[in-house]
Tab-separated table of C-alpha atoms and ligand atoms in Angstrom:
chain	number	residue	atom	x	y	z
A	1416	UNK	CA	0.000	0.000	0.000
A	1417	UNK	CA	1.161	3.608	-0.249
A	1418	UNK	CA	1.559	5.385	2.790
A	1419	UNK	CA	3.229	9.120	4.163
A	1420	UNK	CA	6.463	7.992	6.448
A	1421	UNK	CA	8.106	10.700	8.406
A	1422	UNK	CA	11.888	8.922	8.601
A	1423	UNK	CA	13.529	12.612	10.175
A	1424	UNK	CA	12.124	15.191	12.071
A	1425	UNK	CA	11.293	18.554	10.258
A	1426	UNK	CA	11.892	17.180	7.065
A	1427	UNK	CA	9.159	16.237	4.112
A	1428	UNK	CA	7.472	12.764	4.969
A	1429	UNK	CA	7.763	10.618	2.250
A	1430	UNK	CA	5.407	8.705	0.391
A	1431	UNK	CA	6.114	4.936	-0.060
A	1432	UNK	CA	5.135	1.925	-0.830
A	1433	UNK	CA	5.274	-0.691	2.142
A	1434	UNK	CA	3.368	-4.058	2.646
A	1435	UNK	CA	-0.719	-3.909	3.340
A	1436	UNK	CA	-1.200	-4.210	7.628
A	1437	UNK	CA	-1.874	-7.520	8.203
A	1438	UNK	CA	-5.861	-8.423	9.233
A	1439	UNK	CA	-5.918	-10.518	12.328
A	1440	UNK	CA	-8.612	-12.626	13.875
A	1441	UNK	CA	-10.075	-9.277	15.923
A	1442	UNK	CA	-8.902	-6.777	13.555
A	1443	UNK	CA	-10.816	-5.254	10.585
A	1444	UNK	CA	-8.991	-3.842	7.813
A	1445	UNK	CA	-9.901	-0.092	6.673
A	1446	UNK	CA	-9.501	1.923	3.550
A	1447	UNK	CA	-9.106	5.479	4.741
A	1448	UNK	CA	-11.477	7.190	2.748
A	1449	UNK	CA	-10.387	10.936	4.978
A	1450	UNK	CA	-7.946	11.871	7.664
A	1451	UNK	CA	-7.369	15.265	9.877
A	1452	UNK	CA	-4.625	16.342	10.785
A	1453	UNK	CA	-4.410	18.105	14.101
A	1454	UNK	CA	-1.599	20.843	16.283
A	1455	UNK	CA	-0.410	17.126	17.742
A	1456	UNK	CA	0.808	16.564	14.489
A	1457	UNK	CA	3.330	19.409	14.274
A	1458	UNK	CA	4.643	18.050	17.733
A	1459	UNK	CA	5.520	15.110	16.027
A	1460	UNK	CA	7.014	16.301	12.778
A	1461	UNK	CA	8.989	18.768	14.811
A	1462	UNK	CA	10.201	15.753	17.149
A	1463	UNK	CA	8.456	17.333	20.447
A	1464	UNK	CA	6.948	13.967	20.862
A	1465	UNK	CA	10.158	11.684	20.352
A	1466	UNK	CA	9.766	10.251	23.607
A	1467	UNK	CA	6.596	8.102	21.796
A	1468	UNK	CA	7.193	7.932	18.888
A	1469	UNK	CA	9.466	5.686	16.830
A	1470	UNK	CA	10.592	6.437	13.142
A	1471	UNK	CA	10.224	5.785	10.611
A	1472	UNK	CA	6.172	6.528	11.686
A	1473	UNK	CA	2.969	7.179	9.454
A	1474	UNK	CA	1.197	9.783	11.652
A	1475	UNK	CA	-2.349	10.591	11.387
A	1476	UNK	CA	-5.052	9.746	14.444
A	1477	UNK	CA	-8.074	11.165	12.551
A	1478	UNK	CA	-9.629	8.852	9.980
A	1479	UNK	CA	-12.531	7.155	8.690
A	1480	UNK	CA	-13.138	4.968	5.810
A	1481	UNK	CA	-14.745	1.647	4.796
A	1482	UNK	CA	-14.119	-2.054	6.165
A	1483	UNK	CA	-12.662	-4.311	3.285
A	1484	UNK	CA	-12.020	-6.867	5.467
A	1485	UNK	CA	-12.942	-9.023	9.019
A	1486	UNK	CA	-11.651	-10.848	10.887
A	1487	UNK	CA	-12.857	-14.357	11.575
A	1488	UNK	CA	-13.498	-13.624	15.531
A	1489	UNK	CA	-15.300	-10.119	14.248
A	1490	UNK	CA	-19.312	-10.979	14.284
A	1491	UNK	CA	-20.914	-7.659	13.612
A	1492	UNK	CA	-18.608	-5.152	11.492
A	1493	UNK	CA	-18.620	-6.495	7.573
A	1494	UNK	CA	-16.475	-5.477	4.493
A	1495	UNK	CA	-18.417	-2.689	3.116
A	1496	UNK	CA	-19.388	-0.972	6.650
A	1497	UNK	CA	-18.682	2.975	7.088
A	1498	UNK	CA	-17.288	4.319	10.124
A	1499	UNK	CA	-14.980	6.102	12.257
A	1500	UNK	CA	-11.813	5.034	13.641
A	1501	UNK	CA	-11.116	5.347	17.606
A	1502	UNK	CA	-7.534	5.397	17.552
A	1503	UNK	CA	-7.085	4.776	21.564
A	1504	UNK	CA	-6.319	1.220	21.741
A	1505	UNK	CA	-6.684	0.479	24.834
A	1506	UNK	CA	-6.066	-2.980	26.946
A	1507	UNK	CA	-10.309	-3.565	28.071
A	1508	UNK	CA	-8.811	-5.396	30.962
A	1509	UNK	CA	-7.150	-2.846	33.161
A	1510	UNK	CA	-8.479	-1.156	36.611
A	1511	UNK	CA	-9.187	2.035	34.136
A	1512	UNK	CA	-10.647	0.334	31.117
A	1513	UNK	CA	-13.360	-1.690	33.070
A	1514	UNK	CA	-14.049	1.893	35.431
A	1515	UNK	CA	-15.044	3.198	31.783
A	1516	UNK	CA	-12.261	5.167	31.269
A	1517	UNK	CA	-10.735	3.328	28.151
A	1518	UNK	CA	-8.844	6.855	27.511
A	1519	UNK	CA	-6.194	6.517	30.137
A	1520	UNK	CA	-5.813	3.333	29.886
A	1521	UNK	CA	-2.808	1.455	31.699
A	1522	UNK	CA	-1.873	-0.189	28.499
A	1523	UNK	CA	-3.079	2.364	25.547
A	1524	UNK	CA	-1.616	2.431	22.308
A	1525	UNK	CA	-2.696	4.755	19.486
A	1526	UNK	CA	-2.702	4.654	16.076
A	1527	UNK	CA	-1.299	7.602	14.525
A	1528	UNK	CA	1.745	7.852	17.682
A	1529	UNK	CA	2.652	4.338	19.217
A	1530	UNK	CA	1.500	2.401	15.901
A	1531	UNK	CA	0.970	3.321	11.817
A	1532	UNK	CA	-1.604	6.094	11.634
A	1533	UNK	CA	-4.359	7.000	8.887
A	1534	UNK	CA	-1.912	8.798	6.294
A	1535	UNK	CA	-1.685	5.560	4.423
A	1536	UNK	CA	-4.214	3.748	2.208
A	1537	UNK	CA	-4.869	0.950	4.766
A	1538	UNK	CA	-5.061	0.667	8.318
A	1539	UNK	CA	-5.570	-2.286	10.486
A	1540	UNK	CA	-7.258	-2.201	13.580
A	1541	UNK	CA	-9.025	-4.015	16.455
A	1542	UNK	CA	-13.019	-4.168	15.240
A	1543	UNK	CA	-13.789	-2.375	18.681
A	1544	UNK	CA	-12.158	0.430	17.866
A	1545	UNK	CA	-14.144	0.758	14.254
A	1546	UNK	CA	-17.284	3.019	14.950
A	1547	UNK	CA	-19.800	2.285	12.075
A	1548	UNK	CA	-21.876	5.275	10.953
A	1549	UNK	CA	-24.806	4.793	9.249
A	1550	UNK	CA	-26.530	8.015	8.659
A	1551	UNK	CA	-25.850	9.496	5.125
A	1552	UNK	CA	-25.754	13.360	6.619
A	1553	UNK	CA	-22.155	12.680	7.870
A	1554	UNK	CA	-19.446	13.545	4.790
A	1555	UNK	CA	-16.210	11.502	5.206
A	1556	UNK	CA	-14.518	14.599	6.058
A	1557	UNK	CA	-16.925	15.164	9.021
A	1558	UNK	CA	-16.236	11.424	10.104
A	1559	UNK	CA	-12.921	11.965	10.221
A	1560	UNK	CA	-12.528	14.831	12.561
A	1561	UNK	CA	-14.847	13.253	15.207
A	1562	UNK	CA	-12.339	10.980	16.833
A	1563	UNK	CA	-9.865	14.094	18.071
A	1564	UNK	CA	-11.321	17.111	17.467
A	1565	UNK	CA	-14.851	16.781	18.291
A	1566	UNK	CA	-14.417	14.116	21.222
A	1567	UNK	CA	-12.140	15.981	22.790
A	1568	UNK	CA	-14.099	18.735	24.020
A	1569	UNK	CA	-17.139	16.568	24.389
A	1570	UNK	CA	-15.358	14.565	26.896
A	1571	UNK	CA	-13.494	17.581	28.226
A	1572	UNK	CA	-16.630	19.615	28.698
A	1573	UNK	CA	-19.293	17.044	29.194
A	1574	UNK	CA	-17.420	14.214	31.472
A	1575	UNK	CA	-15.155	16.544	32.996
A	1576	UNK	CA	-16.668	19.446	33.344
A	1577	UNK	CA	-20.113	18.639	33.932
A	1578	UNK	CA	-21.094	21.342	32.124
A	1579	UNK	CA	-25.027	21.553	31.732
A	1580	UNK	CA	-28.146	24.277	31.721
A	1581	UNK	CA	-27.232	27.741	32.590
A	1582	UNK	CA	-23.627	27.211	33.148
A	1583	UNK	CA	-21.011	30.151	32.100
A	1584	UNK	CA	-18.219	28.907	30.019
A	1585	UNK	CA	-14.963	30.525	29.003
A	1586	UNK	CA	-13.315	28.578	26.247
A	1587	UNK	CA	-9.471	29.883	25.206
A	1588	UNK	CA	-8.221	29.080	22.430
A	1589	UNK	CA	-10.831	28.692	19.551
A	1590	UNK	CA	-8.679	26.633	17.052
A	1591	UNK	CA	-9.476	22.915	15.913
A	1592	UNK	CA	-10.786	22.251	18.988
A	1593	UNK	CA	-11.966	24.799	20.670
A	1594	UNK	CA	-14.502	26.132	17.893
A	1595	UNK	CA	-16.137	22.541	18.200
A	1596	UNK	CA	-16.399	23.368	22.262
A	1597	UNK	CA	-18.357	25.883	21.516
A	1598	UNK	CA	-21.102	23.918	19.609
A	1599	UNK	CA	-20.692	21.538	22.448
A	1600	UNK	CA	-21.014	23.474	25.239
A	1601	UNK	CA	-24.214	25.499	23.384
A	1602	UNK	CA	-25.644	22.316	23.068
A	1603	UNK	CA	-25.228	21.381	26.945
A	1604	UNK	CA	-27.349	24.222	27.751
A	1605	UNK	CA	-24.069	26.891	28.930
A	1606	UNK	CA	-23.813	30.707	28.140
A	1607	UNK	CA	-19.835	30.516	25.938
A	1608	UNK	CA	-17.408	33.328	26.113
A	1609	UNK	CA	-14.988	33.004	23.849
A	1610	UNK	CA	-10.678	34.079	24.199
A	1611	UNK	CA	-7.981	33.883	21.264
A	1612	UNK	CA	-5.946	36.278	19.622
A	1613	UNK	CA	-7.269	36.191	16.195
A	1614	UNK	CA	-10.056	37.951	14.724
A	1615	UNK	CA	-10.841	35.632	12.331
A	1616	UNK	CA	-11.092	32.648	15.398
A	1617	UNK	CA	-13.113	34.824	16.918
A	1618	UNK	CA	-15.613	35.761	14.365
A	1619	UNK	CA	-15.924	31.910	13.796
A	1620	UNK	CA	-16.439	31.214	17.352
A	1621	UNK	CA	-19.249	33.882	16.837
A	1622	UNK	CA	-21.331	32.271	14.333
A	1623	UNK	CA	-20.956	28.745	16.189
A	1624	UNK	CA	-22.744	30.371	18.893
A	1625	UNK	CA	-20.670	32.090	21.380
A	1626	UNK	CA	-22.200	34.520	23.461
A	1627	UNK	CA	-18.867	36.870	24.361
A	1628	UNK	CA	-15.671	37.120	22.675
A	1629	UNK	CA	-12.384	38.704	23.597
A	1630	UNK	CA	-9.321	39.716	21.885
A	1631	UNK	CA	-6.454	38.449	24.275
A	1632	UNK	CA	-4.203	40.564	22.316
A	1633	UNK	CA	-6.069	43.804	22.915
A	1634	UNK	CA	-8.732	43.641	25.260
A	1635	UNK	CA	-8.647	42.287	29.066
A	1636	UNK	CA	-9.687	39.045	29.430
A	1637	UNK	CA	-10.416	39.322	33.432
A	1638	UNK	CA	-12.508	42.615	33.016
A	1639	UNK	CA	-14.637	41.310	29.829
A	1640	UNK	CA	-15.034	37.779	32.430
A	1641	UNK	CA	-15.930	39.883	35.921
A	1642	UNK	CA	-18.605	42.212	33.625
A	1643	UNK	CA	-20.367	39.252	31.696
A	1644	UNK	CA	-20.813	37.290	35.104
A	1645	UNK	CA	-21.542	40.248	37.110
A	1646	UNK	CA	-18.088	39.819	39.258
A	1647	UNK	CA	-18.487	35.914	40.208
A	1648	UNK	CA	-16.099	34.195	37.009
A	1649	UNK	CA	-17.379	31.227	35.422
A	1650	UNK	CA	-18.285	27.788	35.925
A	1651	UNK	CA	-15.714	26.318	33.691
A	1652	UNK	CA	-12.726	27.431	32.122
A	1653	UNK	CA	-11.961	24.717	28.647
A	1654	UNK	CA	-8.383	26.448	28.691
A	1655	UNK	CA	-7.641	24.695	25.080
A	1656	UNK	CA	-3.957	26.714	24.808
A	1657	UNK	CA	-2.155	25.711	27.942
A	1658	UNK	CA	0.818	28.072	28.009
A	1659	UNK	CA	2.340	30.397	30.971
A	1660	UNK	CA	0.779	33.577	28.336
A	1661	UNK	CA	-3.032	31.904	29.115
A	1662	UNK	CA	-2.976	29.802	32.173
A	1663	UNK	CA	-2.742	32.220	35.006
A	1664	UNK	CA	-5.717	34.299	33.596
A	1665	UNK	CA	-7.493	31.366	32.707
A	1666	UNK	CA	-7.669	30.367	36.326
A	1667	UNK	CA	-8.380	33.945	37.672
A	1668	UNK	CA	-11.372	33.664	35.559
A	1669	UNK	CA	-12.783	30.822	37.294
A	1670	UNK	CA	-15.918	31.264	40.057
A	1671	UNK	CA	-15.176	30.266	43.626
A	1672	UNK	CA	-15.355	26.580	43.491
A	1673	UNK	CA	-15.360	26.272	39.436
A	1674	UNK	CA	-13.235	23.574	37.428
A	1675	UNK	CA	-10.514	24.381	34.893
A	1676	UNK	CA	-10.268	21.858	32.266
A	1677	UNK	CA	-6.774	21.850	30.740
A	1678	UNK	CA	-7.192	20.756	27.394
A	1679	UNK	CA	-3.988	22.001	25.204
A	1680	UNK	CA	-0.633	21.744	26.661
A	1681	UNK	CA	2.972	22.493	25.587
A	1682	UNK	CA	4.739	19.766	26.068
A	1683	UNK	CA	8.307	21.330	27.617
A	1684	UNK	CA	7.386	24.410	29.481
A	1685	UNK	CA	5.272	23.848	32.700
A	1686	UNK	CA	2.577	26.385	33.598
A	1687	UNK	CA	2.582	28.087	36.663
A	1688	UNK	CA	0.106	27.667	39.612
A	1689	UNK	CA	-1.217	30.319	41.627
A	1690	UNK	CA	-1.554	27.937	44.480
A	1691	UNK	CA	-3.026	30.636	47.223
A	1692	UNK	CA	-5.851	31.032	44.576
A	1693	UNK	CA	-6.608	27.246	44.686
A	1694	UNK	CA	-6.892	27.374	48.239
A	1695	UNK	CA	-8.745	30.391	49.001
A	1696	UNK	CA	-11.410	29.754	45.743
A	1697	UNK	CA	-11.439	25.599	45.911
A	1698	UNK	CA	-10.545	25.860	42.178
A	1699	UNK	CA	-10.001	22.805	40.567
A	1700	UNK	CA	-7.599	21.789	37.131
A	1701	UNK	CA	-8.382	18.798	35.423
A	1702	UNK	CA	-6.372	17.407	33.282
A	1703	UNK	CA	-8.555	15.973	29.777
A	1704	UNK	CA	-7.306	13.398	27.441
A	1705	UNK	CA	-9.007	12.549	24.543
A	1706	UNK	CA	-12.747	10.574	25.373
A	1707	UNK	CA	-14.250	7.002	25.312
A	1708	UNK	CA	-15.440	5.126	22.750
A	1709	UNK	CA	-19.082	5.825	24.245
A	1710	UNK	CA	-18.685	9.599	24.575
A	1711	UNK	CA	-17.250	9.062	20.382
A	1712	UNK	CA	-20.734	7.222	19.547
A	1713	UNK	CA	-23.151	9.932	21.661
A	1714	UNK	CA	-21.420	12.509	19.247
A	1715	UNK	CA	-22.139	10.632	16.387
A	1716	UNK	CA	-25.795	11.170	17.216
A	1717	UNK	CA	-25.129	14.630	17.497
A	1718	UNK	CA	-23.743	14.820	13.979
A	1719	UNK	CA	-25.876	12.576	12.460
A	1720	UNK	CA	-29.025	14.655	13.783
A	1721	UNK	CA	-27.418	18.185	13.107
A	1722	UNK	CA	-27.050	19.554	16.349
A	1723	UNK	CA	-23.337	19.615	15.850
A	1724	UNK	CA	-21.629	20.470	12.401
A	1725	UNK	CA	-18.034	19.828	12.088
A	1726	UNK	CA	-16.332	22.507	10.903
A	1727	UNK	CA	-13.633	22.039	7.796
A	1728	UNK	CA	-11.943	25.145	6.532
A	1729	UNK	CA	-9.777	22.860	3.931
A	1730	UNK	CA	-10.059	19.776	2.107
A	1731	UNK	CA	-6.743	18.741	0.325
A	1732	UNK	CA	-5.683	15.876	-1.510
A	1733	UNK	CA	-3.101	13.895	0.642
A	1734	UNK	CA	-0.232	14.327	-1.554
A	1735	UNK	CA	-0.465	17.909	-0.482
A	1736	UNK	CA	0.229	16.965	3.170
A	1737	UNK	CA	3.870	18.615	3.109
A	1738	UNK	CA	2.562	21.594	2.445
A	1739	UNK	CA	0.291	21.455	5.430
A	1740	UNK	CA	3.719	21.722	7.076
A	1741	UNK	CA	5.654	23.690	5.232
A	1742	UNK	CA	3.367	26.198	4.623
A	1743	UNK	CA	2.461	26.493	8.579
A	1744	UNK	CA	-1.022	26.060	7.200
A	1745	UNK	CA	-2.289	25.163	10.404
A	1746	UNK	CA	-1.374	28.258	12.166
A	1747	UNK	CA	-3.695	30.659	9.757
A	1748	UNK	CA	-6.886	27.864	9.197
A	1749	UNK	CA	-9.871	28.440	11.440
A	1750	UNK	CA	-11.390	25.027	11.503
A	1751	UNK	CA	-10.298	21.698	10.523
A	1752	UNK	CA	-7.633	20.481	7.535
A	1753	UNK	CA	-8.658	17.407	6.521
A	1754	UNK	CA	-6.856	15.194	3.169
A	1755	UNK	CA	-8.763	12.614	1.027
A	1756	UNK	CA	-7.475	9.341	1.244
A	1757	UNK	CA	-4.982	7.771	-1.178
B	2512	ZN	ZN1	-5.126	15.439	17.419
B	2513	ZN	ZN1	-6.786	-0.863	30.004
């Protein structure tokens, strides 16, 4: 099959042609039919990740496509079968996996860092981890942003944050992610204020509902937060950047006993903690990883019934994905990238 291999860090991955995965007795074998590509994958072109990752590697943890082939042990998925691919592979047996939290498993591999990802024309996977999707309003492209991009925030805002009815949200950072968090959150019921530093984010965030935005760049964050909740702070923070330039404002945002879900993260430079706040307020930081398989299939209802749109600013064929880099494309895109398959 042909696939995208990165073999060195910051350099052009390279497309070759390597054996088909093999199909074992659980597995189901999937043509990618889309894939996204996500801020995660810049960390692991640029090497920030080489602690996981192995190369030669074929990134990509956002796909969907169509089963050509099952397993003998697989009883309900058949060649032919639509769906989305939930990369976390996790173990099923562990203390975590069997307390419904799959995501951090002990034992988790995932396609697209630990094993071949979905920038390749196959991909082989356990037939748990294929979700089918039957309804015909879902596009391929919209498929194949649901695993990272849309689950994410569900499971951050949703499971985590227990965001419902009348809740006051402040998401930062309305990239990939954080634009979908805003559906999400609208959906749960919550009033959305909305932080970034570019217009264009903003404007987005706008029209997917938000009730407040702010400028980071020129306007203050705390003062726009204190006048929209009438000096208590919000519920929830969904801080979605996770740097020392958002974090300590994030938190000062929060209400007296409201969560702050950390959702993006740099992976070498620690934020700081205003630990007097945490005492005096009862703040809390959660830490959010992905979601569960169950969380992946309530969304698909979501999609399927139009309550949730998935938002792609770019569909490109795969052999343009070194431009994606190159290009920085990623840092001017409001929405999703997402390639056709091979
Ligand atoms: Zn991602
Ligand atoms: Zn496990």
């Amino acid at each position: 099959m042909k696939a995208f291999v990165l073999e060195k860090y910051n350099s052009p991955l390279v497309k070759k042609n390597i054996p088909d995965p093999v199909c074992s007795d659980s597995d189901v074998l999937v043509k990618i039919k889309a894939a996204g590509i996500c801020g995660t994958d810049i960390k692991i072109y640029t090497g920030k990740l080489d602690g996981i990752i192995n190369l030669p590697h074929i990134p990509g943890h956002e796909g969907a496509g169509e089963v050509v082939e099952a397993g003998k042990n697989v009883k309900n998925i058949k060649p032919g079968d639509k769906g989305i691919i939930y990369h976390y592979i996790s173990c099923r047996d562990c203390e975590l996996c069997r307390t419904g939290r799959e995501n951090i498993c002990f034992n988790i591999k995932r396609t697209g860092f630990e094993l071949p990802g979905a920038f390749s024309e196959y991909i082989s996977i356990p037939a748990y981890n294929f979700c089918p999707v039957s309804s015909k309003n879902i596009s391929w492209f919209e498929m194949a942003i649901l695993p990272d991009a849309l689950l994410t925030p569900y499971h951050a805002l949703k499971t985590l944050g227990k965001v419902s009815k009348s809740f006051k949200v402040l998401i930062v950072g309305v990239g990939g992610l954080g634009l979908h968090a805003v559906m999400i959150a609208k959906v749960l019921g919550a009033d959305v204020a909305c932080a970034d530093i570019r217009d264009s984010s903003l404007t987005k965030a706008l029209s997917c509902g938000a009730d407040v935005t702010c400028n980071m760049k020129n306007e203050d964050m705390l003062s726009i937060i204190k006048e929209w909740t009438k000096g208590e702070g919000v519920d929830v923070v969904l801080e979605g950047v996770g740097t020392e330039a958002t974090f300590p404002n994030s938190l000062k945002s929060l209400k007296k006993g409201g969560k702050l879900v950390l959702m993006g993260y740099d992976p070498v430079k620690p934020v700081p903690l205003d630990a007097l706040g945490m005492h005096y307020n009862e703040w809390e930081i959660i830490g959010s990883r992905l979601g569960t398989k169950q969380e992946l299939l309530e969304l698909i209802n979501y999609v399927s019934s139009g309550e949730i749109k998935p938002i792609i600013s770019k569909q490109l064929d795969m052999d343009q994905i070194n431009k994606v880099f190159s290009e920085s494309m990623l840092d001017t895109t409001v929405g999703r990238i997402v390639f056709n398959g091979l």
